[in-house]
């Protein structure tokens, strides 16, 4: 059964969720943004407004478009608020048990033909799909960070994903003005399969004392023309997310070359998760980021 996507639910209003809500609303879709508390939703709406306003200043969108986009986003801290969505995208923390519980709860309120997607960076789409009542209407829609700026979205079919779901997801992503890369359902898909081992290696380079934070980032920015250094990028992605992806690669591919660097584990244990907690490989609490090693 073909599905026309007019209303999109986004579960998790963190850095990815607020970005997905932002681009979907700008593309003219109705959005319901969900999170565990009203406080998180308020701060997500403030972030979305701030990011839209920045686009107005840069003349990428008009102020009228900003206002209309904001009006298209409703918030809800219950699953019932998502009941009439045609597509729901889960983008909560990268923990399989949390995601499974979300799918269990949301599928109970959705109409049978609604499509369910995960923005997971690394977890098997086939396995997540199998835990729902609709594996054929389940798909991976993997956005890049920051969502309003990055052109690419990876689409990942699980074994059971049917053609109408895949076509509807393609149409949805195109409507957002994004390009598609189709990836097979293997750990971390394409972008993160390549990117995360590089970041992990940069952390090993720091751990083994080959270079300090500044030297490693400068080396890759100036020596390989990367727009951000790998440690700066790790802070931007979130060190907990980086660690989860390395663990999925390590376990999923059973190859020791993917073992997470102990220093990455230590930063996560300290709660130094990067920009979102103000400290990671850099300390962001002052005017300028200061390396922490
Ligand atoms: P984040 O920590 O910024 O946000 C996660 C949000 O999920 C939080 O607001 C949290 O309150 C909410 N949440 C937790 N449990 C929930 C529940 N049961 N119901 C509803 N909301 C819940 O994380 P993020 O960086 O936005 O990452 C979210 C997902 O997107 C992860 O699966 C991650 O792997 C993936 N992803 C991240 C990036 C990145 O660069 N950060 C890029 C692509 C994909």
Tab-separated table of C-alpha atoms and ligand atoms in Angstrom:
chain	number	residue	atom	x	y	z
A	1	UNK	CA	0.000	0.000	0.000
A	2	UNK	CA	1.481	3.359	-1.052
A	3	UNK	CA	1.755	5.946	1.702
A	4	UNK	CA	1.595	9.688	1.217
A	5	UNK	CA	3.752	11.332	3.854
A	6	UNK	CA	2.240	14.553	5.144
A	7	UNK	CA	2.848	14.275	8.864
A	8	UNK	CA	6.154	13.187	10.376
A	9	UNK	CA	6.853	12.232	13.966
A	10	UNK	CA	10.370	12.671	15.342
A	11	UNK	CA	11.183	10.772	18.556
A	12	UNK	CA	14.125	12.320	20.431
A	13	UNK	CA	14.672	16.073	20.229
A	14	UNK	CA	18.476	16.141	20.685
A	15	UNK	CA	20.885	17.506	18.111
A	16	UNK	CA	19.668	15.148	15.357
A	17	UNK	CA	15.966	15.246	16.233
A	18	UNK	CA	15.754	19.023	16.237
A	19	UNK	CA	17.600	19.129	12.902
A	20	UNK	CA	15.231	16.606	11.298
A	21	UNK	CA	12.193	18.518	12.600
A	22	UNK	CA	13.746	21.737	11.232
A	23	UNK	CA	14.271	20.460	7.648
A	24	UNK	CA	10.952	18.580	7.510
A	25	UNK	CA	8.978	21.643	8.640
A	26	UNK	CA	10.836	23.882	6.166
A	27	UNK	CA	9.899	21.415	3.406
A	28	UNK	CA	6.213	21.984	4.262
A	29	UNK	CA	5.536	18.831	6.275
A	30	UNK	CA	3.650	18.800	9.563
A	31	UNK	CA	5.927	17.615	12.364
A	32	UNK	CA	5.328	16.260	15.858
A	33	UNK	CA	8.505	16.345	17.951
A	34	UNK	CA	8.594	13.939	20.893
A	35	UNK	CA	10.940	13.609	23.878
A	36	UNK	CA	10.833	12.363	27.452
A	37	UNK	CA	10.213	15.748	29.029
A	38	UNK	CA	8.680	19.080	28.272
A	39	UNK	CA	11.931	20.837	29.258
A	40	UNK	CA	13.860	19.018	26.538
A	41	UNK	CA	11.183	19.893	24.004
A	42	UNK	CA	11.280	23.574	24.995
A	43	UNK	CA	15.034	23.698	24.587
A	44	UNK	CA	14.786	21.871	21.215
A	45	UNK	CA	12.246	24.424	19.953
A	46	UNK	CA	14.549	27.253	21.076
A	47	UNK	CA	17.435	25.622	19.165
A	48	UNK	CA	15.295	25.187	16.038
A	49	UNK	CA	14.208	28.829	16.202
A	50	UNK	CA	17.836	29.913	16.646
A	51	UNK	CA	18.988	27.831	13.662
A	52	UNK	CA	16.114	29.033	11.455
A	53	UNK	CA	16.871	32.640	12.445
A	54	UNK	CA	20.505	32.117	11.422
A	55	UNK	CA	19.262	30.991	7.997
A	56	UNK	CA	17.137	34.158	7.773
A	57	UNK	CA	20.174	36.346	8.559
A	58	UNK	CA	22.161	34.505	5.872
A	59	UNK	CA	19.230	35.051	3.470
A	60	UNK	CA	18.820	31.309	2.872
A	61	UNK	CA	15.148	31.522	3.927
A	62	UNK	CA	12.697	34.378	4.535
A	63	UNK	CA	11.396	35.349	7.949
A	64	UNK	CA	7.963	34.268	6.774
A	65	UNK	CA	9.309	30.770	5.995
A	66	UNK	CA	10.850	30.653	9.509
A	67	UNK	CA	7.501	31.505	11.114
A	68	UNK	CA	5.603	28.992	8.965
A	69	UNK	CA	8.125	26.235	9.735
A	70	UNK	CA	7.857	26.878	13.483
A	71	UNK	CA	4.051	26.778	13.256
A	72	UNK	CA	4.236	23.361	11.585
A	73	UNK	CA	6.088	21.809	14.548
A	74	UNK	CA	3.971	20.538	17.430
A	75	UNK	CA	5.567	18.960	20.508
A	76	UNK	CA	4.423	16.002	22.589
A	77	UNK	CA	5.944	14.160	25.530
A	78	UNK	CA	3.656	11.152	24.994
A	79	UNK	CA	3.520	8.547	22.207
A	80	UNK	CA	-0.213	9.252	21.760
A	81	UNK	CA	0.749	12.611	20.255
A	82	UNK	CA	2.297	10.707	17.307
A	83	UNK	CA	-0.785	8.576	16.550
A	84	UNK	CA	-1.750	10.158	13.210
A	85	UNK	CA	1.770	10.424	11.734
A	86	UNK	CA	2.429	8.808	8.324
A	87	UNK	CA	6.124	8.389	9.113
A	88	UNK	CA	7.860	8.283	12.484
A	89	UNK	CA	11.644	8.703	12.732
A	90	UNK	CA	13.270	7.513	15.933
A	91	UNK	CA	16.390	9.486	16.833
A	92	UNK	CA	16.829	8.867	20.557
A	93	UNK	CA	20.090	7.783	22.191
A	94	UNK	CA	22.182	5.092	20.433
A	95	UNK	CA	21.124	2.285	22.795
A	96	UNK	CA	19.340	-0.727	21.390
A	97	UNK	CA	17.163	-1.410	24.441
A	98	UNK	CA	15.948	2.215	24.504
A	99	UNK	CA	15.116	2.092	20.782
A	100	UNK	CA	13.278	-1.246	21.088
A	101	UNK	CA	11.112	0.102	23.901
A	102	UNK	CA	10.308	3.199	21.828
A	103	UNK	CA	9.280	1.069	18.811
A	104	UNK	CA	7.134	-1.150	21.007
A	105	UNK	CA	5.336	1.865	22.486
A	106	UNK	CA	4.923	3.880	19.293
A	107	UNK	CA	3.760	0.982	17.080
A	108	UNK	CA	0.922	0.412	19.539
A	109	UNK	CA	-0.565	3.839	18.712
A	110	UNK	CA	0.309	4.205	14.988
A	111	UNK	CA	-2.007	3.319	12.105
A	112	UNK	CA	-1.004	-0.001	10.499
A	113	UNK	CA	0.218	1.554	7.249
A	114	UNK	CA	2.475	4.137	8.946
A	115	UNK	CA	6.189	3.804	8.223
A	116	UNK	CA	8.665	3.542	11.108
A	117	UNK	CA	12.281	4.610	10.610
A	118	UNK	CA	15.396	4.777	12.739
A	119	UNK	CA	18.180	7.345	12.446
A	120	UNK	CA	20.567	4.905	14.168
A	121	UNK	CA	24.215	5.402	13.231
A	122	UNK	CA	25.117	1.752	13.462
A	123	UNK	CA	22.547	-0.687	14.832
A	124	UNK	CA	21.160	-3.398	12.511
A	125	UNK	CA	17.978	-2.203	10.794
A	126	UNK	CA	16.900	-5.820	10.240
A	127	UNK	CA	17.194	-6.547	13.980
A	128	UNK	CA	15.367	-3.357	15.022
A	129	UNK	CA	12.670	-4.058	12.399
A	130	UNK	CA	12.189	-7.599	13.674
A	131	UNK	CA	11.313	-6.244	17.114
A	132	UNK	CA	8.330	-4.324	15.679
A	133	UNK	CA	4.892	-5.355	14.385
A	134	UNK	CA	5.811	-4.054	10.876
A	135	UNK	CA	9.257	-5.152	9.644
A	136	UNK	CA	8.146	-4.580	6.031
A	137	UNK	CA	7.294	-0.952	6.822
A	138	UNK	CA	10.525	-0.301	8.714
A	139	UNK	CA	13.618	1.392	7.233
A	140	UNK	CA	16.850	3.156	8.221
A	141	UNK	CA	16.873	6.880	7.356
A	142	UNK	CA	20.282	8.058	8.503
A	143	UNK	CA	20.789	11.824	8.514
A	144	UNK	CA	24.160	13.528	8.882
A	145	UNK	CA	25.014	16.146	11.519
A	146	UNK	CA	24.214	19.090	11.327
A	147	UNK	CA	21.036	18.084	9.503
A	148	UNK	CA	20.145	21.500	8.009
A	149	UNK	CA	23.603	21.774	6.394
A	150	UNK	CA	24.583	18.269	5.305
A	151	UNK	CA	23.479	17.136	1.864
A	152	UNK	CA	23.502	13.369	2.374
A	153	UNK	CA	21.018	10.903	3.844
A	154	UNK	CA	21.773	7.165	3.873
A	155	UNK	CA	18.833	4.832	3.271
A	156	UNK	CA	19.154	1.333	4.695
A	157	UNK	CA	16.709	-1.434	3.894
A	158	UNK	CA	16.297	-4.264	6.360
A	159	UNK	CA	15.801	-7.743	4.941
A	160	UNK	CA	12.014	-7.383	5.173
A	161	UNK	CA	11.654	-3.717	4.044
A	162	UNK	CA	9.169	-3.674	1.149
A	163	UNK	CA	9.461	-1.635	-2.058
A	164	UNK	CA	6.644	0.808	-1.223
A	165	UNK	CA	8.389	1.708	2.053
A	166	UNK	CA	11.711	2.209	0.264
A	167	UNK	CA	10.071	4.358	-2.444
A	168	UNK	CA	8.177	6.449	0.148
A	169	UNK	CA	11.417	7.016	2.097
A	170	UNK	CA	13.229	8.041	-1.113
A	171	UNK	CA	10.486	10.510	-1.946
A	172	UNK	CA	10.523	11.911	1.584
A	173	UNK	CA	14.313	12.449	1.536
A	174	UNK	CA	14.162	14.069	-1.919
A	175	UNK	CA	11.419	16.394	-0.694
A	176	UNK	CA	13.842	17.613	1.989
A	177	UNK	CA	16.286	18.506	-0.803
A	178	UNK	CA	18.839	15.875	0.302
A	179	UNK	CA	20.862	13.391	-1.770
A	180	UNK	CA	20.559	9.654	-1.110
A	181	UNK	CA	23.222	6.978	-0.698
A	182	UNK	CA	21.767	3.485	-0.405
A	183	UNK	CA	23.650	1.265	2.016
A	184	UNK	CA	23.328	-2.426	2.760
A	185	UNK	CA	22.452	-3.250	6.356
A	186	UNK	CA	25.928	-3.903	7.784
A	187	UNK	CA	27.310	-2.335	10.981
A	188	UNK	CA	27.632	1.458	10.774
A	189	UNK	CA	26.573	1.507	7.084
A	190	UNK	CA	28.863	3.491	4.718
A	191	UNK	CA	29.798	6.893	6.153
A	192	UNK	CA	30.439	5.772	9.732
A	193	UNK	CA	32.138	2.527	8.676
A	194	UNK	CA	34.824	4.727	7.156
A	195	UNK	CA	34.684	7.810	9.404
A	196	UNK	CA	34.592	6.274	12.904
A	197	UNK	CA	37.670	4.030	12.575
A	198	UNK	CA	39.533	7.182	11.465
A	199	UNK	CA	38.326	9.096	14.541
A	200	UNK	CA	39.159	6.105	16.788
A	201	UNK	CA	42.652	5.985	15.256
A	202	UNK	CA	43.071	9.711	15.974
A	203	UNK	CA	42.196	8.985	19.622
A	204	UNK	CA	44.788	6.149	19.665
A	205	UNK	CA	47.296	8.618	18.211
A	206	UNK	CA	46.558	10.896	21.185
A	207	UNK	CA	46.513	7.970	23.684
A	208	UNK	CA	49.917	6.725	22.536
A	209	UNK	CA	51.373	10.236	22.746
A	210	UNK	CA	52.197	10.511	19.046
A	211	UNK	CA	50.679	14.002	19.074
A	212	UNK	CA	48.584	16.233	21.308
A	213	UNK	CA	45.016	17.348	20.522
A	214	UNK	CA	46.117	20.475	18.686
A	215	UNK	CA	48.761	18.693	16.615
A	216	UNK	CA	46.426	15.876	15.567
A	217	UNK	CA	43.620	18.219	14.505
A	218	UNK	CA	45.980	20.619	12.742
A	219	UNK	CA	47.644	17.688	10.950
A	220	UNK	CA	44.394	16.437	9.445
A	221	UNK	CA	43.014	19.919	8.680
A	222	UNK	CA	46.146	21.221	6.993
A	223	UNK	CA	47.655	17.934	5.855
A	224	UNK	CA	44.562	16.210	4.492
A	225	UNK	CA	42.273	19.235	3.933
A	226	UNK	CA	39.600	17.940	6.299
A	227	UNK	CA	37.286	20.838	7.266
A	228	UNK	CA	37.442	19.765	10.939
A	229	UNK	CA	40.120	17.843	12.820
A	230	UNK	CA	39.102	14.291	13.892
A	231	UNK	CA	39.049	15.131	17.635
A	232	UNK	CA	37.040	18.307	17.051
A	233	UNK	CA	34.680	16.187	14.939
A	234	UNK	CA	34.424	13.525	17.665
A	235	UNK	CA	33.364	16.247	20.151
A	236	UNK	CA	30.837	17.483	17.610
A	237	UNK	CA	29.311	14.027	17.031
A	238	UNK	CA	29.280	13.230	20.784
A	239	UNK	CA	31.825	10.876	22.372
A	240	UNK	CA	29.085	8.538	23.670
A	241	UNK	CA	27.773	8.156	20.121
A	242	UNK	CA	31.329	7.585	18.812
A	243	UNK	CA	31.905	4.867	21.428
A	244	UNK	CA	28.575	3.172	20.684
A	245	UNK	CA	29.375	3.053	16.967
A	246	UNK	CA	32.852	1.577	17.593
A	247	UNK	CA	31.306	-1.056	19.890
A	248	UNK	CA	28.784	-1.988	17.208
A	249	UNK	CA	31.584	-2.278	14.603
A	250	UNK	CA	33.751	-4.296	16.998
A	251	UNK	CA	30.984	-6.696	17.975
A	252	UNK	CA	29.182	-6.789	14.638
A	253	UNK	CA	32.241	-7.457	12.484
A	254	UNK	CA	34.196	-9.402	15.139
A	255	UNK	CA	37.464	-7.830	14.039
A	256	UNK	CA	39.953	-6.478	16.619
A	257	UNK	CA	40.892	-3.610	14.298
A	258	UNK	CA	37.655	-1.911	15.456
A	259	UNK	CA	38.421	-2.058	19.226
A	260	UNK	CA	37.408	1.243	20.851
A	261	UNK	CA	40.367	3.229	22.189
A	262	UNK	CA	40.531	3.038	26.035
A	263	UNK	CA	40.916	6.827	26.119
A	264	UNK	CA	37.548	7.226	24.356
A	265	UNK	CA	36.010	4.921	26.982
A	266	UNK	CA	37.585	7.037	29.747
A	267	UNK	CA	36.190	10.315	28.400
A	268	UNK	CA	32.706	8.776	28.182
A	269	UNK	CA	33.019	7.405	31.745
A	270	UNK	CA	33.911	10.902	32.910
A	271	UNK	CA	30.762	12.266	31.272
A	272	UNK	CA	32.949	14.394	28.986
A	273	UNK	CA	30.869	13.753	25.894
A	274	UNK	CA	32.023	16.674	23.727
A	275	UNK	CA	30.189	19.847	22.830
A	276	UNK	CA	26.854	18.763	24.248
A	277	UNK	CA	28.311	18.537	27.775
A	278	UNK	CA	30.770	21.429	27.233
A	279	UNK	CA	33.814	19.170	27.599
A	280	UNK	CA	35.449	16.486	25.528
A	281	UNK	CA	38.790	16.643	23.734
A	282	UNK	CA	38.259	20.388	24.072
A	283	UNK	CA	36.818	22.433	26.934
A	284	UNK	CA	34.049	24.678	25.522
A	285	UNK	CA	33.197	26.544	28.719
A	286	UNK	CA	35.287	29.596	27.932
A	287	UNK	CA	35.284	31.954	24.967
A	288	UNK	CA	37.544	29.713	22.897
A	289	UNK	CA	37.766	25.893	22.923
A	290	UNK	CA	40.826	24.771	24.940
A	291	UNK	CA	42.361	21.294	24.387
A	292	UNK	CA	41.947	19.029	27.418
A	293	UNK	CA	45.147	17.075	26.652
B	1	LIG	P1	21.332	13.448	21.715
B	1	LIG	O1	21.906	12.882	22.962
B	1	LIG	O2	21.630	14.855	21.314
B	1	LIG	O3	19.711	13.357	21.776
B	1	LIG	C1	19.008	12.211	22.139
B	1	LIG	C2	17.620	12.646	22.609
B	1	LIG	O4	16.803	11.478	22.768
B	1	LIG	C3	17.627	13.363	23.963
B	1	LIG	O5	16.934	14.599	23.844
B	1	LIG	C4	16.888	12.394	24.878
B	1	LIG	O6	16.115	13.034	25.893
B	1	LIG	C5	15.970	11.684	23.889
B	1	LIG	N1	15.458	10.416	24.379
B	1	LIG	C6	16.104	9.473	25.113
B	1	LIG	N2	15.252	8.454	25.384
B	1	LIG	C7	14.069	8.765	24.797
B	1	LIG	C8	12.804	8.132	24.754
B	1	LIG	N3	12.595	6.972	25.346
B	1	LIG	N4	11.795	8.742	24.085
B	1	LIG	C9	11.999	9.932	23.466
B	1	LIG	N5	13.182	10.587	23.486
B	1	LIG	C10	14.195	10.013	24.154
B	1	LIG	O7	21.697	12.410	20.556
B	1	LIG	P2	21.846	12.667	18.969
B	1	LIG	O8	23.242	13.058	18.646
B	1	LIG	O9	20.698	13.530	18.526
B	1	LIG	O10	21.674	11.178	18.410
B	1	LIG	C11	20.403	10.580	18.283
B	1	LIG	C12	20.473	9.394	17.337
B	1	LIG	O11	20.949	9.823	16.050
B	1	LIG	C13	21.420	8.255	17.770
B	1	LIG	O12	20.861	7.019	17.378
B	1	LIG	C14	22.679	8.547	16.966
B	1	LIG	O13	23.457	7.398	16.736
B	1	LIG	C15	22.081	9.063	15.670
B	1	LIG	N6	22.960	9.925	14.872
B	1	LIG	C16	23.785	10.831	15.485
B	1	LIG	C17	24.623	11.638	14.725
B	1	LIG	C18	25.538	12.643	15.376
B	1	LIG	O14	26.463	13.140	14.708
B	1	LIG	N7	25.339	12.981	16.629
B	1	LIG	C19	24.594	11.551	13.325
B	1	LIG	C20	23.712	10.645	12.715
B	1	LIG	C21	22.894	9.830	13.512
